[in-house]
Amino acid sequence: MTHGHLDPASREPIDPDVDLRHPAPAEVRASELPVVTAIAIGGAIGASARYLVGLAWPTPSGSLPWATFMINMVGCALIGVLIVLVSEVWTTHRLVRPFLGTGILGGFTTFSTYAVDIQGLLNDGHPVTALLYLAITVIGALAAVWATTTTTRALVHRRSR
């Protein structure tokens, strides 16, 4: 902090499941073990599903990695639905969002593979395909979250009238 002003980072929202603003004593960290466990189990499920989709839908050399693209679009769309449901509709157990959102959907979506795919396309001499993939993934992911969040919110509010 300088001159009595708040540091901009201190105004950022903090995940309500794991508060990282202050170092916690060992007994508080131990109480977070269920959250970490839920994320780990969900992540294993999501990553396994992603792996199986990749095996079922291999990418030929030099072509757009459609499996990774679709995994990321579906995952982002489901994240949009989930965030509305857990924040505006359901009163859920505290482990639902970490298990489904951070765990399963976080493990299912794969922006690290996306980056590796882009590098591979560039290394194999396919810069146009790499740039196309770069652009449509970012635009598609943002559009998927926006569309499903907006649609889910509209459906929920229409149903509640």
Tab-separated table of C-alpha atoms in Angstrom:
chain	number	residue	atom	x	y	z
A	1	MET	CA	0.000	0.000	0.000
A	2	THR	CA	1.105	3.492	-0.735
A	3	HIS	CA	-0.252	6.803	0.585
A	4	GLY	CA	-3.210	5.113	2.270
A	5	HIS	CA	-4.589	3.648	-0.973
A	6	LEU	CA	-5.558	0.015	-1.309
A	7	ASP	CA	-3.353	-2.181	-3.406
A	8	PRO	CA	-5.437	-3.055	-6.535
A	9	ALA	CA	-4.766	-6.763	-5.944
A	10	SER	CA	-6.505	-6.573	-2.567
A	11	ARG	CA	-9.791	-5.678	-4.297
A	12	GLU	CA	-9.781	-8.801	-6.473
A	13	PRO	CA	-12.335	-11.481	-5.596
A	14	ILE	CA	-10.978	-14.436	-3.697
A	15	ASP	CA	-12.190	-17.998	-4.170
A	16	PRO	CA	-14.601	-18.560	-1.262
A	17	ASP	CA	-13.516	-22.176	-0.884
A	18	VAL	CA	-9.838	-21.518	-0.276
A	19	ASP	CA	-8.849	-18.114	1.053
A	20	LEU	CA	-5.216	-17.479	0.133
A	21	ARG	CA	-5.008	-13.884	1.390
A	22	HIS	CA	-3.455	-14.778	4.736
A	23	PRO	CA	-1.158	-17.623	5.768
A	24	ALA	CA	-3.250	-20.073	7.723
A	25	PRO	CA	-2.260	-22.066	10.766
A	26	ALA	CA	-1.939	-25.823	10.314
A	27	GLU	CA	-5.406	-26.537	11.741
A	28	VAL	CA	-7.056	-24.266	9.146
A	29	ARG	CA	-5.046	-25.800	6.295
A	30	ALA	CA	-6.147	-29.236	7.484
A	31	SER	CA	-9.786	-28.127	7.212
A	32	GLU	CA	-9.162	-27.377	3.527
A	33	LEU	CA	-8.169	-30.983	2.847
A	34	PRO	CA	-11.717	-31.941	1.714
A	35	VAL	CA	-11.646	-29.143	-0.886
A	36	VAL	CA	-8.250	-30.209	-2.211
A	37	THR	CA	-9.376	-33.847	-2.258
A	38	ALA	CA	-12.577	-32.971	-4.155
A	39	ILE	CA	-10.551	-31.032	-6.728
A	40	ALA	CA	-8.039	-33.873	-7.113
A	41	ILE	CA	-10.715	-36.538	-7.602
A	42	GLY	CA	-12.659	-34.329	-10.015
A	43	GLY	CA	-9.469	-33.460	-11.883
A	44	ALA	CA	-8.619	-37.138	-12.320
A	45	ILE	CA	-12.098	-37.782	-13.737
A	46	GLY	CA	-11.954	-34.784	-16.091
A	47	ALA	CA	-8.422	-35.490	-17.308
A	48	SER	CA	-9.298	-39.148	-17.910
A	49	ALA	CA	-12.325	-38.130	-19.973
A	50	ARG	CA	-10.162	-35.723	-21.982
A	51	TYR	CA	-7.588	-38.442	-22.596
A	52	LEU	CA	-10.254	-40.856	-23.828
A	53	VAL	CA	-11.684	-38.250	-26.214
A	54	GLY	CA	-8.179	-37.627	-27.563
A	55	LEU	CA	-7.666	-41.349	-28.136
A	56	ALA	CA	-11.014	-41.693	-29.909
A	57	TRP	CA	-10.447	-38.616	-32.100
A	58	PRO	CA	-6.737	-38.443	-33.090
A	59	THR	CA	-5.389	-35.431	-34.956
A	60	PRO	CA	-3.716	-36.051	-38.318
A	61	SER	CA	-0.423	-34.207	-38.753
A	62	GLY	CA	-0.840	-30.611	-39.895
A	63	SER	CA	-4.582	-30.423	-39.326
A	64	LEU	CA	-6.610	-28.527	-36.787
A	65	PRO	CA	-6.699	-30.443	-33.473
A	66	TRP	CA	-10.491	-30.823	-33.460
A	67	ALA	CA	-10.610	-33.066	-30.395
A	68	THR	CA	-8.790	-30.534	-28.212
A	69	PHE	CA	-10.824	-27.694	-29.713
A	70	MET	CA	-14.146	-29.429	-28.989
A	71	ILE	CA	-13.031	-30.472	-25.500
A	72	ASN	CA	-12.273	-26.845	-24.686
A	73	MET	CA	-15.533	-25.558	-26.200
A	74	VAL	CA	-17.693	-28.127	-24.392
A	75	GLY	CA	-15.802	-27.613	-21.132
A	76	CYS	CA	-16.125	-23.827	-21.321
A	77	ALA	CA	-19.827	-24.109	-22.146
A	78	LEU	CA	-20.390	-26.374	-19.144
A	79	ILE	CA	-18.418	-24.003	-16.916
A	80	GLY	CA	-20.799	-21.216	-17.985
A	81	VAL	CA	-23.828	-23.305	-17.001
A	82	LEU	CA	-22.251	-24.468	-13.758
A	83	ILE	CA	-21.281	-21.005	-12.532
A	84	VAL	CA	-24.848	-19.726	-12.901
A	85	LEU	CA	-26.317	-22.782	-11.202
A	86	VAL	CA	-23.956	-22.770	-8.218
A	87	SER	CA	-23.948	-19.005	-7.738
A	88	GLU	CA	-27.576	-18.102	-8.485
A	89	VAL	CA	-29.760	-21.206	-8.242
A	90	TRP	CA	-28.521	-23.995	-6.012
A	91	THR	CA	-27.687	-23.931	-2.367
A	92	THR	CA	-25.063	-26.618	-2.573
A	93	HIS	CA	-22.555	-28.376	-0.427
A	94	ARG	CA	-19.301	-26.425	-0.322
A	95	LEU	CA	-17.492	-29.154	-2.306
A	96	VAL	CA	-19.792	-29.152	-5.359
A	97	ARG	CA	-18.172	-26.205	-7.147
A	98	PRO	CA	-14.573	-27.271	-6.480
A	99	PHE	CA	-15.364	-30.865	-7.509
A	100	LEU	CA	-17.329	-30.052	-10.679
A	101	GLY	CA	-15.794	-26.726	-11.751
A	102	THR	CA	-12.158	-26.749	-10.735
A	103	GLY	CA	-11.876	-30.534	-10.666
A	104	ILE	CA	-13.852	-32.203	-13.448
A	105	LEU	CA	-14.173	-29.289	-15.870
A	106	GLY	CA	-10.739	-27.906	-15.040
A	107	GLY	CA	-9.237	-31.336	-15.669
A	108	PHE	CA	-11.306	-31.838	-18.816
A	109	THR	CA	-10.417	-28.541	-20.500
A	110	THR	CA	-6.853	-28.347	-21.658
A	111	PHE	CA	-5.304	-25.073	-22.580
A	112	SER	CA	-1.842	-26.534	-22.028
A	113	THR	CA	-2.459	-29.101	-24.787
A	114	TYR	CA	-3.825	-26.242	-26.892
A	115	ALA	CA	-0.484	-24.431	-26.513
A	116	VAL	CA	1.481	-27.595	-27.338
A	117	ASP	CA	-0.738	-28.155	-30.396
A	118	ILE	CA	0.002	-24.622	-31.626
A	119	GLN	CA	3.744	-25.144	-31.131
A	120	GLY	CA	3.554	-28.462	-32.989
A	121	LEU	CA	1.721	-26.886	-35.909
A	122	LEU	CA	4.335	-24.123	-36.098
A	123	ASN	CA	7.228	-26.609	-35.862
A	124	ASP	CA	5.679	-28.741	-38.624
A	125	GLY	CA	5.426	-25.728	-40.961
A	126	HIS	CA	1.693	-24.949	-40.632
A	127	PRO	CA	1.649	-21.342	-39.364
A	128	VAL	CA	-1.740	-20.460	-40.892
A	129	THR	CA	-3.406	-23.439	-39.219
A	130	ALA	CA	-1.648	-22.578	-35.939
A	131	LEU	CA	-2.860	-18.968	-36.028
A	132	LEU	CA	-6.364	-20.027	-37.012
A	133	TYR	CA	-6.447	-22.507	-34.136
A	134	LEU	CA	-5.057	-19.876	-31.760
A	135	ALA	CA	-7.780	-17.398	-32.679
A	136	ILE	CA	-10.820	-19.657	-32.905
A	137	THR	CA	-10.041	-21.347	-29.592
A	138	VAL	CA	-9.814	-18.100	-27.630
A	139	ILE	CA	-12.847	-16.580	-29.334
A	140	GLY	CA	-14.801	-19.829	-29.119
A	141	ALA	CA	-14.002	-20.399	-25.445
A	142	LEU	CA	-15.059	-16.886	-24.458
A	143	ALA	CA	-18.176	-17.113	-26.623
A	144	ALA	CA	-19.090	-20.507	-25.143
A	145	VAL	CA	-18.885	-19.241	-21.567
A	146	TRP	CA	-20.765	-16.044	-22.402
A	147	ALA	CA	-23.507	-17.832	-24.385
A	148	THR	CA	-24.173	-20.534	-21.817
A	149	THR	CA	-23.994	-18.137	-18.878
A	150	THR	CA	-26.420	-15.754	-20.570
A	151	THR	CA	-28.753	-18.530	-21.719
A	152	THR	CA	-28.734	-20.363	-18.392
A	153	ARG	CA	-29.380	-17.134	-16.495
A	154	ALA	CA	-32.277	-16.253	-18.826
A	155	LEU	CA	-33.815	-19.726	-18.498
A	156	VAL	CA	-33.468	-19.718	-14.714
A	157	HIS	CA	-34.992	-16.261	-14.312
A	158	ARG	CA	-37.823	-17.033	-16.748
A	159	ARG	CA	-38.614	-20.232	-14.895
A	160	SER	CA	-38.608	-18.494	-11.497
A	161	ARG	CA	-41.296	-15.964	-12.543
